[in-house]
Amino acid sequence: MARRRQIYEGKAKILYEGPEPGTLIQYFKDDATAFNAQKRGTISGKGVINNRISEHIFTSLATIGVPTHFIRRVNMREQLIRQCEIVPIEVVVRNVAAGSLSKRLGIEEGTQLPRTIIEYYLKDDALGDPMVADEHIACFGWATQDEMNDIADMAIRVNDFMAGLFAAIGIRLVDFKLEFGRVWENDYSRIILADEISPDGCRLWDMRSGEKLDKDRFRQNLGGEAEAYQEVARRLGLLEGQEGENAVLDFDSHRKKRGR
């Protein structure tokens, strides 16, 4: 069998040439990074879980009319996706104060925001993915105004859907990151949802206990990263066992290891 040609390798995924023109294979790694890759590690089985969760969410979003790059899951770690031109803007949707928002504005983590906030960051590791405004995006031609209108509309629609999806399984959707791409049809392009949606790019808190079920467990050395990712998948019905129960895993053992 011929070896597939690697197109790109990022912090959490590898893209390979797809079996047909206009397609790619997206491979999910177990590698974990934080603070612009200053902290590195692995979360055992993360790639498998993120593949399943992202498949589930992208498939569900397609049913409500959100266009995505997802075609189908190939195996435990790989997806077949539509090739697209990535818009160099990360879109962060915030419902609750946490992370950099709390630090920048001095708002206590966990504060419910009066309204959903959409922020834009330039995808540039060397610059630390700086926050940018609509004026920057228009000035430097990273996206057109029509494209940004489509991106904002889709981001709000994705947020509304995901907030309900996670609330139904006892999880609070605090914030999350989205990426978008362009697909070309003759001389015209349209915006589609790309990348992934998983605990790597979402802040997910248990509604009852407040336990973090996302990559913040890695960022903050809380321990139990693999168990947290598995818990999200289990509640979504993607793993066997007790799909209907929303009792969060007991993380006391991980706290004790950290001396807390």
GROMACS .gro file of C-alpha atoms in nm:
model
  260
    1MET     CA    1   0.000   0.000   0.000
    2ALA     CA    2   0.139   0.343  -0.095
    3ARG     CA    3   0.217   0.576   0.191
    4ARG     CA    4  -0.020   0.872   0.210
    5ARG     CA    5   0.129   1.214   0.148
    6GLN     CA    6   0.126   1.437   0.454
    7ILE     CA    7  -0.015   1.782   0.382
    8TYR     CA    8   0.013   1.950   0.722
    9GLU     CA    9   0.083   1.872   1.087
   10GLY     CA   10  -0.056   2.085   1.366
   11LYS     CA   11  -0.047   2.060   1.744
   12ALA     CA   12  -0.335   1.812   1.768
   13LYS     CA   13  -0.396   1.679   1.416
   14ILE     CA   14  -0.226   1.568   1.095
   15LEU     CA   15  -0.376   1.618   0.749
   16TYR     CA   16  -0.305   1.367   0.474
   17GLU     CA   17  -0.394   1.362   0.108
   18GLY     CA   18  -0.741   1.215   0.063
   19PRO     CA   19  -0.852   0.928  -0.159
   20GLU     CA   20  -1.031   1.162  -0.402
   21PRO     CA   21  -0.954   1.511  -0.534
   22GLY     CA   22  -1.076   1.779  -0.298
   23THR     CA   23  -1.064   1.553   0.010
   24LEU     CA   24  -0.826   1.510   0.303
   25ILE     CA   25  -0.779   1.260   0.584
   26GLN     CA   26  -0.773   1.427   0.926
   27TYR     CA   27  -0.583   1.227   1.190
   28PHE     CA   28  -0.637   1.304   1.560
   29LYS     CA   29  -0.326   1.282   1.781
   30ASP     CA   30  -0.297   1.228   2.157
   31ASP     CA   31  -0.058   1.524   2.184
   32ALA     CA   32  -0.170   1.805   2.412
   33THR     CA   33  -0.036   2.160   2.416
   34ALA     CA   34  -0.120   2.476   2.609
   35PHE     CA   35  -0.006   2.837   2.634
   36ASN     CA   36   0.086   2.860   2.266
   37ALA     CA   37   0.266   2.521   2.281
   38GLN     CA   38   0.489   2.627   2.573
   39LYS     CA   39   0.345   2.334   2.769
   40ARG     CA   40   0.341   1.997   2.596
   41GLY     CA   41   0.225   1.650   2.693
   42THR     CA   42  -0.008   1.369   2.595
   43ILE     CA   43  -0.356   1.265   2.701
   44SER     CA   44  -0.397   0.892   2.650
   45GLY     CA   45  -0.672   0.813   2.399
   46LYS     CA   46  -0.757   1.179   2.341
   47GLY     CA   47  -0.741   1.147   1.964
   48VAL     CA   48  -0.992   0.861   1.960
   49ILE     CA   49  -1.237   1.044   2.187
   50ASN     CA   50  -1.205   1.377   2.002
   51ASN     CA   51  -1.263   1.202   1.670
   52ARG     CA   52  -1.590   1.057   1.798
   53ILE     CA   53  -1.710   1.376   1.968
   54SER     CA   54  -1.627   1.595   1.669
   55GLU     CA   55  -1.799   1.350   1.434
   56HIS     CA   56  -2.110   1.354   1.650
   57ILE     CA   57  -2.129   1.733   1.674
   58PHE     CA   58  -2.049   1.803   1.308
   59THR     CA   59  -2.305   1.546   1.193
   60SER     CA   60  -2.567   1.698   1.421
   61LEU     CA   61  -2.488   2.052   1.300
   62ALA     CA   62  -2.533   1.942   0.940
   63THR     CA   63  -2.890   1.837   1.021
   64ILE     CA   64  -2.975   2.196   1.121
   65GLY     CA   65  -2.823   2.342   0.805
   66VAL     CA   66  -2.471   2.434   0.917
   67PRO     CA   67  -2.232   2.348   0.629
   68THR     CA   68  -1.916   2.168   0.744
   69HIS     CA   69  -1.607   2.002   0.600
   70PHE     CA   70  -1.693   1.667   0.762
   71ILE     CA   71  -1.774   1.378   0.527
   72ARG     CA   72  -1.744   1.064   0.740
   73ARG     CA   73  -1.535   0.897   1.008
   74VAL     CA   74  -1.287   0.651   0.857
   75ASN     CA   75  -1.162   0.472   1.168
   76MET     CA   76  -1.092   0.533   1.536
   77ARG     CA   77  -0.856   0.824   1.473
   78GLU     CA   78  -0.932   0.948   1.123
   79GLN     CA   79  -1.200   1.143   0.939
   80LEU     CA   80  -1.254   1.205   0.570
   81ILE     CA   81  -1.305   1.578   0.524
   82ARG     CA   82  -1.359   1.823   0.242
   83GLN     CA   83  -1.050   2.023   0.154
   84CYS     CA   84  -1.098   2.395   0.206
   85GLU     CA   85  -0.901   2.717   0.230
   86ILE     CA   86  -0.881   2.797   0.601
   87VAL     CA   87  -0.975   3.151   0.699
   88PRO     CA   88  -0.680   3.265   0.919
   89ILE     CA   89  -0.910   3.372   1.202
   90GLU     CA   90  -0.995   3.175   1.517
   91VAL     CA   91  -1.347   3.251   1.637
   92VAL     CA   92  -1.403   3.228   2.013
   93VAL     CA   93  -1.761   3.223   2.142
   94ARG     CA   94  -1.802   3.305   2.511
   95ASN     CA   95  -2.107   3.249   2.732
   96VAL     CA   96  -1.935   3.253   3.072
   97ALA     CA   97  -1.628   3.445   3.190
   98ALA     CA   98  -1.319   3.221   3.197
   99GLY     CA   99  -0.961   3.200   3.075
  100SER     CA  100  -0.814   3.505   2.904
  101LEU     CA  101  -1.139   3.702   2.928
  102SER     CA  102  -1.132   3.685   3.307
  103LYS     CA  103  -0.764   3.784   3.314
  104ARG     CA  104  -0.800   4.073   3.068
  105LEU     CA  105  -1.108   4.230   3.219
  106GLY     CA  106  -1.084   4.122   3.583
  107ILE     CA  107  -1.415   3.937   3.573
  108GLU     CA  108  -1.445   3.648   3.816
  109GLU     CA  109  -1.429   3.310   3.644
  110GLY     CA  110  -1.771   3.152   3.624
  111THR     CA  111  -1.963   3.478   3.586
  112GLN     CA  112  -2.251   3.439   3.341
  113LEU     CA  113  -2.210   3.700   3.069
  114PRO     CA  114  -2.510   3.929   3.002
  115ARG     CA  115  -2.488   3.829   2.636
  116THR     CA  116  -2.281   3.595   2.422
  117ILE     CA  117  -1.951   3.749   2.306
  118ILE     CA  118  -1.773   3.662   1.981
  119GLU     CA  119  -1.398   3.735   1.965
  120TYR     CA  120  -1.155   3.700   1.674
  121TYR     CA  121  -0.790   3.597   1.692
  122LEU     CA  122  -0.534   3.589   1.413
  123LYS     CA  123  -0.403   3.236   1.357
  124ASP     CA  124  -0.030   3.301   1.399
  125ASP     CA  125   0.167   3.096   1.651
  126ALA     CA  126   0.472   3.320   1.620
  127LEU     CA  127   0.264   3.619   1.734
  128GLY     CA  128   0.077   3.423   2.001
  129ASP     CA  129  -0.258   3.433   1.814
  130PRO     CA  130  -0.335   3.800   1.892
  131MET     CA  131  -0.690   3.926   1.926
  132VAL     CA  132  -0.805   4.130   1.627
  133ALA     CA  133  -1.109   4.343   1.546
  134ASP     CA  134  -1.333   4.349   1.241
  135GLU     CA  135  -1.138   4.651   1.118
  136HIS     CA  136  -0.812   4.455   1.115
  137ILE     CA  137  -0.973   4.166   0.928
  138ALA     CA  138  -1.113   4.399   0.663
  139CYS     CA  139  -0.797   4.612   0.638
  140PHE     CA  140  -0.563   4.320   0.578
  141GLY     CA  141  -0.804   4.120   0.363
  142TRP     CA  142  -0.815   3.810   0.582
  143ALA     CA  143  -1.187   3.779   0.506
  144THR     CA  144  -1.454   3.987   0.334
  145GLN     CA  145  -1.737   4.155   0.521
  146ASP     CA  146  -1.986   3.910   0.370
  147GLU     CA  147  -1.770   3.620   0.488
  148MET     CA  148  -1.747   3.765   0.840
  149ASN     CA  149  -2.125   3.808   0.847
  150ASP     CA  150  -2.164   3.441   0.754
  151ILE     CA  151  -1.904   3.340   1.015
  152ALA     CA  152  -2.074   3.538   1.293
  153ASP     CA  153  -2.418   3.403   1.201
  154MET     CA  154  -2.289   3.045   1.197
  155ALA     CA  155  -2.101   3.091   1.524
  156ILE     CA  156  -2.418   3.202   1.702
  157ARG     CA  157  -2.616   2.916   1.549
  158VAL     CA  158  -2.352   2.663   1.656
  159ASN     CA  159  -2.351   2.813   2.005
  160ASP     CA  160  -2.728   2.791   2.041
  161PHE     CA  161  -2.726   2.427   1.930
  162MET     CA  162  -2.430   2.321   2.142
  163ALA     CA  163  -2.549   2.500   2.456
  164GLY     CA  164  -2.871   2.299   2.440
  165LEU     CA  165  -2.691   1.976   2.350
  166PHE     CA  166  -2.460   1.996   2.650
  167ALA     CA  167  -2.720   2.134   2.894
  168ALA     CA  168  -2.928   1.823   2.825
  169ILE     CA  169  -2.645   1.607   2.961
  170GLY     CA  170  -2.565   1.826   3.261
  171ILE     CA  171  -2.273   2.019   3.110
  172ARG     CA  172  -2.234   2.397   3.098
  173LEU     CA  173  -2.091   2.530   2.771
  174VAL     CA  174  -1.859   2.805   2.895
  175ASP     CA  175  -1.681   2.896   2.570
  176PHE     CA  176  -1.536   2.734   2.261
  177LYS     CA  177  -1.320   2.792   1.952
  178LEU     CA  178  -1.427   2.754   1.590
  179GLU     CA  179  -1.242   2.765   1.261
  180PHE     CA  180  -1.393   2.823   0.919
  181GLY     CA  181  -1.285   2.760   0.561
  182ARG     CA  182  -1.372   2.858   0.206
  183VAL     CA  183  -1.480   2.614  -0.061
  184TRP     CA  184  -1.480   2.732  -0.420
  185GLU     CA  185  -1.746   2.659  -0.678
  186ASN     CA  186  -1.633   2.807  -1.010
  187ASP     CA  187  -1.551   3.172  -0.931
  188TYR     CA  188  -1.756   3.184  -0.613
  189SER     CA  189  -1.666   3.080  -0.260
  190ARG     CA  190  -1.873   3.000   0.045
  191ILE     CA  191  -1.790   2.960   0.411
  192ILE     CA  192  -1.808   2.622   0.588
  193LEU     CA  193  -1.726   2.509   0.941
  194ALA     CA  194  -1.387   2.332   0.959
  195ASP     CA  195  -1.129   2.190   1.204
  196GLU     CA  196  -1.293   2.010   1.501
  197ILE     CA  197  -1.522   2.061   1.800
  198SER     CA  198  -1.409   1.867   2.108
  199PRO     CA  199  -1.299   1.917   2.470
  200ASP     CA  200  -0.967   2.040   2.326
  201GLY     CA  201  -1.133   2.359   2.205
  202CYS     CA  202  -1.429   2.392   2.443
  203ARG     CA  203  -1.460   2.477   2.810
  204LEU     CA  204  -1.713   2.231   2.953
  205TRP     CA  205  -1.809   2.235   3.322
  206ASP     CA  206  -2.031   1.993   3.507
  207MET     CA  207  -2.346   2.184   3.601
  208ARG     CA  208  -2.371   2.041   3.953
  209SER     CA  209  -2.014   2.012   4.074
  210GLY     CA  210  -1.840   2.271   3.855
  211GLU     CA  211  -1.572   2.014   3.766
  212LYS     CA  212  -1.388   2.093   3.444
  213LEU     CA  213  -1.431   1.835   3.170
  214ASP     CA  214  -1.194   1.981   2.911
  215LYS     CA  215  -0.830   2.071   2.836
  216ASP     CA  216  -0.816   2.310   3.132
  217ARG     CA  217  -0.743   1.999   3.338
  218PHE     CA  218  -0.416   1.975   3.140
  219ARG     CA  219  -0.349   2.350   3.141
  220GLN     CA  220  -0.396   2.377   3.519
  221ASN     CA  221  -0.235   2.043   3.615
  222LEU     CA  222  -0.562   1.916   3.763
  223GLY     CA  223  -0.510   1.556   3.650
  224GLY     CA  224  -0.778   1.326   3.519
  225GLU     CA  225  -0.766   1.461   3.165
  226ALA     CA  226  -0.839   1.129   2.994
  227GLU     CA  227  -1.125   1.053   3.233
  228ALA     CA  228  -1.280   1.396   3.174
  229TYR     CA  229  -1.275   1.355   2.795
  230GLN     CA  230  -1.425   1.008   2.831
  231GLU     CA  231  -1.696   1.148   3.057
  232VAL     CA  232  -1.807   1.395   2.791
  233ALA     CA  233  -1.819   1.117   2.530
  234ARG     CA  234  -2.008   0.888   2.768
  235ARG     CA  235  -2.274   1.147   2.839
  236LEU     CA  236  -2.316   1.209   2.466
  237GLY     CA  237  -2.387   0.836   2.430
  238LEU     CA  238  -2.068   0.767   2.237
  239LEU     CA  239  -1.922   0.524   2.490
  240GLU     CA  240  -2.086   0.225   2.650
  241GLY     CA  241  -2.224   0.251   3.000
  242GLN     CA  242  -2.469   0.474   3.188
  243GLU     CA  243  -2.542   0.722   2.910
  244GLY     CA  244  -2.844   0.846   3.100
  245GLU     CA  245  -2.662   0.938   3.421
  246ASN     CA  246  -2.510   1.282   3.464
  247ALA     CA  247  -2.315   1.222   3.786
  248VAL     CA  248  -1.966   1.356   3.724
  249LEU     CA  249  -1.663   1.137   3.780
  250ASP     CA  250  -1.497   1.158   4.122
  251PHE     CA  251  -1.178   1.361   4.075
  252ASP     CA  252  -1.076   1.349   4.443
  253SER     CA  253  -0.788   1.112   4.369
  254HIS     CA  254  -0.640   1.359   4.120
  255ARG     CA  255  -0.672   1.646   4.370
  256LYS     CA  256  -0.498   1.438   4.637
  257LYS     CA  257  -0.206   1.369   4.400
  258ARG     CA  258  -0.163   1.745   4.371
  259GLY     CA  259  -0.174   1.784   4.750
  260ARG     CA  260  -0.506   1.966   4.762
   0.00000   0.00000   0.00000
